[in-house]
């Protein structure tokens, strides 16, 4: 039976690649592993795959696709078959469409979210000097800046038909549903899904109108101190913080939101333990709007803004 | 020449002593060192004096006086003489007016701030089990809760004639002036004074109207983690955070503000290093409103509220 | 196909239950969820199952069994069938043999390690006051002491035929092999196996002689600060630290080892991120004795002692 | 009356300036503020003076002098007079003997420790890009590496007649005596003196033989996390840690010791709060060898090595 291993990478477009690299590489401390004419491939310091983010120069800030890694090569084919049976229009990507990645399938959901599923991805060598002596680490902390993003953590999308998107994650992708958030009138506004023991690999939120947006990509930092250092460095550079630092009630993790000034891509820095769900009989946690000291799902700290970026035109 | 050693203690009134003890002792983790009929004397875990806060049951939330410790017994008398020469109405307190404290003088400033200066204070033994094996520590971390306040840090007052109050601190008390804050039109709004190498022992802010208020008392925590734990525990108890967690630009320290629900006494939890000023030729840092990513003097995190509590009637 | 979800719990014997409870409950901050005449059931603050440790008064410090939770009820039966096919002597436990747990199987490996596999376990309510408002948390941090163990993390056994034990974990239990450690002459001394994305759920080390021992049980703390607080509290109580604080090269996590004075059960406090392995094509990391600044697999900090405790007689 | 403000700087010699700069600047993260032919002047990120360390290429690893800053210019002259009255051979340094520093006196103690007392020192501008927006900070955290030394903290010397050296600090320099350490037979082995509220600005230890050595210079890090990052980076570079990470009983601060490979200068990284002594009536804490979980004055973690470096020949 087809299974996803993890959230793999997200492909973005930005109207100003150099400014986006200033933000993601110079300020936030991500590493550029490969660079084409118009695309840069980036990873965090302990990401084990070739890249977990790509930035392509384009017309506007937008997301091209969200890539999940399958647990084995057969799963990619099984997903292709399953989606086609369900009437989805699935296409196989061509060789070289994306650096480091092998055969993969893509499709668009009803709401217009674009997903890639792949198994093969390179694990390129890191330049000798920056390579940590500890094999599992990849980059030495000596070559990290103080923000110190460690690995891709999760992503968050939103659309006007979130029930269908949540069903896609649960029934077609085979993910669990760790938490949901309901407003006072009983309407569900958010769903947190995971294929790993993380609090979520992907979440979906309801938009009021008939729209589809990408809300944020999150990278994990090891320590609360790293999150605080990030807020400090953003302030030194007069880059406005979009939300936080604070702690979520949902996921129970520490956060800070900030937008790439060039593209509007929202980056969440996610730190601290949250929780790991190893339980096979987890009962979905149902949040009501009136829990916690805030009227929404922030445990403490300020709320992030709601808007997102569109998908690229194809 | 008379010199102050440090901010010593602040005497408060609360309309509900039991609820205030729930807040300061049970939730915030301060220790009750002595208890009279209507007064509780509290300290933080590494405060070296008998108490750094007293809470007396009274009609409303109010502050009675702010006590500074002098560097030696002679300084108390020298301050008395100096203040009287300047025409201040100084009175010597009577024995037993306050547990643990010896001879002291009190006076009210032009704006109505009430100060005590003393030298003698008991250093009572701590109950054997709670006593740390490390002498300088006083309470064992084993008997601390997770908020872990360590020592009194500073206090903050405000009035409509702050220039006079700042002059009192600088010229009569003999403090330094580490930082000032100016609005765009050049008006000074805040003065941070210190007699120790801390960023401030006492600050004064301008009130728009002809009022005099006490703004907050601050206790120092050892680690950013302790500040975060405090925010967490407040949220668990549905006690609203008044500001933060965040980092000040002025003082460069991490903070969280919360009000005692019974009395309205505002408590600042102050953490992390800020800076220590050992320089004898420190040039006062002048802040302009437009520095930093915020329009005011918060480096990041939310602003606290402006109102304070009055002084007790005498 | 049968799959394990996680390391579930370990059942210990101690010659002095009260002293062991002083250590695990009062000093280390674990919670007692149920208490029979001669057995106490304990969990960490965010453990989702009824208990992750039991302590039974007996003749000596010893381990009775190591329990793994299966991913579903069918897996328990499938494991029973598989083990019997391989000639193992498997027995089904009787109802009530262990509080909170349903049907389960037990068996002893060739080396004498005793394992339990179960699926059903209670998730009892926590006493209202201590219950966190955040559902995934279970205990409020307000009712935690400063050591703050959060969840069971892993265990470590050792015997004279570790190749067989490692094969049991990999081939019969279906675990991955994240890391191995080799001495200079090429002999493998340690194997780190996982069924979850943790660096390991169970490890096995070679003993020089024909012996079988239980080395330690590890609980995870959220923050490095918590590990440091633990070392502090142990020092306040004159309980000797067995190793650390330090950082492992293998697993890349922060650690401290300390033994329960009554039973000799070695507790590892494990903190900080280490790494999470979500990669389906992980290549086992092979450590050579000469990597790192230490001659063994400690990255920095002191080594723990080698001896363990036996299994109970049955 | 003459008073010292603070420990100011220490002038060292090293047999290999480039290797020492690799250690102090590249690995440990200190900043080079000025560079002559054979001398580099360094500071930590929040040091307010021109430099707090100088490294001059010479024959061997050695210390030239330990500089204290006086509270005012008159104090320098008063100290000169006082020392001469006591029969000390005091000399005024010549202009330009040391970058950034004005008139100063030097003398050697009976044991051969060489001290400088000065008041005037430059506060040079930091290169625009690296300058923090927060004036009190000096260097932006963006231009810090992960070790993040913040300010000079204290120094430690040792000789065969420590009673005389301690008397010099207390009676001639006018420092307080915060802590002493006694062995079981009642002999005092260490004295911790301070002119600031820090646990110590300078300490002296007894040497068994008739020798005089410089033991270490300490820089303060803001957070325990920074100390841990330092240990990590040292391990990545195969630089052996000389002691720690751990926590002292005396001073109650977190520490790590490491030696510059070129010169043997021992650097202590000192983190976390320890304590601040604002009390004018502090009673010297007397440690007996049998306090704590260790037989000496480490609270937990490993002991540093005992040897030091000599003074330069003059």
PDB file of C-alpha atoms in Angstrom, chain A residues 106-194:
ATOM      1  CA  UNK A 106       2.257  15.697 -10.297  1.00  0.00           C
ATOM      2  CA  UNK A 107      -1.394  16.614 -10.091  1.00  0.00           C
ATOM      3  CA  UNK A 108      -3.664  19.441  -9.050  1.00  0.00           C
ATOM      4  CA  UNK A 109      -6.340  19.015  -6.421  1.00  0.00           C
ATOM      5  CA  UNK A 110      -9.912  20.277  -6.898  1.00  0.00           C
ATOM      6  CA  UNK A 111      -8.983  23.473  -5.081  1.00  0.00           C
ATOM      7  CA  UNK A 112      -5.926  24.003  -7.256  1.00  0.00           C
ATOM      8  CA  UNK A 113      -3.154  22.829  -4.913  1.00  0.00           C
ATOM      9  CA  UNK A 114      -0.347  21.282  -6.956  1.00  0.00           C
ATOM     10  CA  UNK A 115       1.444  18.259  -5.500  1.00  0.00           C
ATOM     11  CA  UNK A 116       4.451  16.214  -6.546  1.00  0.00           C
ATOM     12  CA  UNK A 117       5.210  12.702  -5.307  1.00  0.00           C
ATOM     13  CA  UNK A 118       8.696  11.292  -5.855  1.00  0.00           C
ATOM     14  CA  UNK A 119      11.062   8.789  -4.357  1.00  0.00           C
ATOM     15  CA  UNK A 120      14.477   9.264  -5.970  1.00  0.00           C
ATOM     16  CA  UNK A 121      16.487  12.243  -4.837  1.00  0.00           C
ATOM     17  CA  UNK A 122      20.208  12.870  -4.735  1.00  0.00           C
ATOM     18  CA  UNK A 123      22.104  13.261  -1.502  1.00  0.00           C
ATOM     19  CA  UNK A 124      24.990  15.349  -2.747  1.00  0.00           C
ATOM     20  CA  UNK A 125      28.255  15.761  -0.893  1.00  0.00           C
ATOM     21  CA  UNK A 126      28.716  18.947   1.033  1.00  0.00           C
ATOM     22  CA  UNK A 127      31.852  20.937   0.424  1.00  0.00           C
ATOM     23  CA  UNK A 128      34.585  19.412   2.580  1.00  0.00           C
ATOM     24  CA  UNK A 129      35.184  22.322   4.894  1.00  0.00           C
ATOM     25  CA  UNK A 130      31.549  22.925   5.757  1.00  0.00           C
ATOM     26  CA  UNK A 131      30.850  19.206   6.234  1.00  0.00           C
ATOM     27  CA  UNK A 132      30.350  18.253   9.871  1.00  0.00           C
ATOM     28  CA  UNK A 133      32.424  15.490  11.437  1.00  0.00           C
ATOM     29  CA  UNK A 134      29.147  14.080  12.699  1.00  0.00           C
ATOM     30  CA  UNK A 135      27.688  12.341   9.666  1.00  0.00           C
ATOM     31  CA  UNK A 136      24.019  12.871  10.549  1.00  0.00           C
ATOM     32  CA  UNK A 137      24.530  16.588  10.863  1.00  0.00           C
ATOM     33  CA  UNK A 138      25.632  17.501   7.346  1.00  0.00           C
ATOM     34  CA  UNK A 139      26.713  21.142   7.901  1.00  0.00           C
ATOM     35  CA  UNK A 140      29.056  21.998  10.753  1.00  0.00           C
ATOM     36  CA  UNK A 141      27.604  24.467  13.258  1.00  0.00           C
ATOM     37  CA  UNK A 142      30.771  26.441  12.615  1.00  0.00           C
ATOM     38  CA  UNK A 143      29.397  27.353   9.188  1.00  0.00           C
ATOM     39  CA  UNK A 144      25.931  28.159  10.448  1.00  0.00           C
ATOM     40  CA  UNK A 145      24.790  31.650  11.219  1.00  0.00           C
ATOM     41  CA  UNK A 146      22.840  32.298  14.389  1.00  0.00           C
ATOM     42  CA  UNK A 147      19.411  31.508  12.905  1.00  0.00           C
ATOM     43  CA  UNK A 148      20.349  27.889  12.375  1.00  0.00           C
ATOM     44  CA  UNK A 149      17.422  26.300  10.508  1.00  0.00           C
ATOM     45  CA  UNK A 150      17.807  22.544  10.807  1.00  0.00           C
ATOM     46  CA  UNK A 151      15.244  20.830   8.619  1.00  0.00           C
ATOM     47  CA  UNK A 152      12.052  21.361   6.708  1.00  0.00           C
ATOM     48  CA  UNK A 153       9.168  20.818   9.090  1.00  0.00           C
ATOM     49  CA  UNK A 154       5.741  21.384   7.533  1.00  0.00           C
ATOM     50  CA  UNK A 155       3.640  23.463   5.186  1.00  0.00           C
ATOM     51  CA  UNK A 156       0.236  25.112   5.351  1.00  0.00           C
ATOM     52  CA  UNK A 157      -2.272  25.746   2.569  1.00  0.00           C
ATOM     53  CA  UNK A 158      -5.752  27.261   2.532  1.00  0.00           C
ATOM     54  CA  UNK A 159      -8.765  27.206   0.256  1.00  0.00           C
ATOM     55  CA  UNK A 160     -12.514  27.640   0.111  1.00  0.00           C
ATOM     56  CA  UNK A 161     -13.227  23.904   0.102  1.00  0.00           C
ATOM     57  CA  UNK A 162     -10.948  22.642   2.841  1.00  0.00           C
ATOM     58  CA  UNK A 163     -13.053  19.556   3.551  1.00  0.00           C
ATOM     59  CA  UNK A 164     -12.128  18.154   0.133  1.00  0.00           C
ATOM     60  CA  UNK A 165      -8.461  19.009   0.671  1.00  0.00           C
ATOM     61  CA  UNK A 166      -8.443  17.401   4.115  1.00  0.00           C
ATOM     62  CA  UNK A 167     -10.076  14.275   2.634  1.00  0.00           C
ATOM     63  CA  UNK A 168      -7.343  14.177  -0.036  1.00  0.00           C
ATOM     64  CA  UNK A 169      -4.690  14.207   2.698  1.00  0.00           C
ATOM     65  CA  UNK A 170      -6.410  11.609   4.842  1.00  0.00           C
ATOM     66  CA  UNK A 171      -8.021   9.213   2.416  1.00  0.00           C
ATOM     67  CA  UNK A 172      -5.840   9.450  -0.684  1.00  0.00           C
ATOM     68  CA  UNK A 173      -2.453  10.320   0.788  1.00  0.00           C
ATOM     69  CA  UNK A 174      -3.091   8.130   3.838  1.00  0.00           C
ATOM     70  CA  UNK A 175      -2.182  10.702   6.484  1.00  0.00           C
ATOM     71  CA  UNK A 176      -3.444  10.918  10.044  1.00  0.00           C
ATOM     72  CA  UNK A 177      -5.441  13.840  11.419  1.00  0.00           C
ATOM     73  CA  UNK A 178      -3.847  15.059  14.649  1.00  0.00           C
ATOM     74  CA  UNK A 179      -5.821  18.202  15.402  1.00  0.00           C
ATOM     75  CA  UNK A 180      -8.756  20.282  14.155  1.00  0.00           C
ATOM     76  CA  UNK A 181      -9.880  23.769  15.107  1.00  0.00           C
ATOM     77  CA  UNK A 182     -13.560  24.768  15.356  1.00  0.00           C
ATOM     78  CA  UNK A 183     -15.095  28.174  15.769  1.00  0.00           C
ATOM     79  CA  UNK A 184     -17.885  28.764  18.261  1.00  0.00           C
ATOM     80  CA  UNK A 185     -20.604  27.959  15.759  1.00  0.00           C
ATOM     81  CA  UNK A 186     -19.132  24.501  15.168  1.00  0.00           C
ATOM     82  CA  UNK A 187     -17.555  25.220  11.774  1.00  0.00           C
ATOM     83  CA  UNK A 188     -14.186  23.565  11.336  1.00  0.00           C
ATOM     84  CA  UNK A 189     -11.538  26.059  10.240  1.00  0.00           C
ATOM     85  CA  UNK A 190      -8.311  24.075  10.285  1.00  0.00           C
ATOM     86  CA  UNK A 191      -7.038  20.505   9.888  1.00  0.00           C
ATOM     87  CA  UNK A 192      -3.508  19.337  10.876  1.00  0.00           C
ATOM     88  CA  UNK A 193      -2.432  16.195   9.009  1.00  0.00           C
ATOM     89  CA  UNK A 194       0.721  14.084   9.366  1.00  0.00           C
TER      90      UNK A 194
END
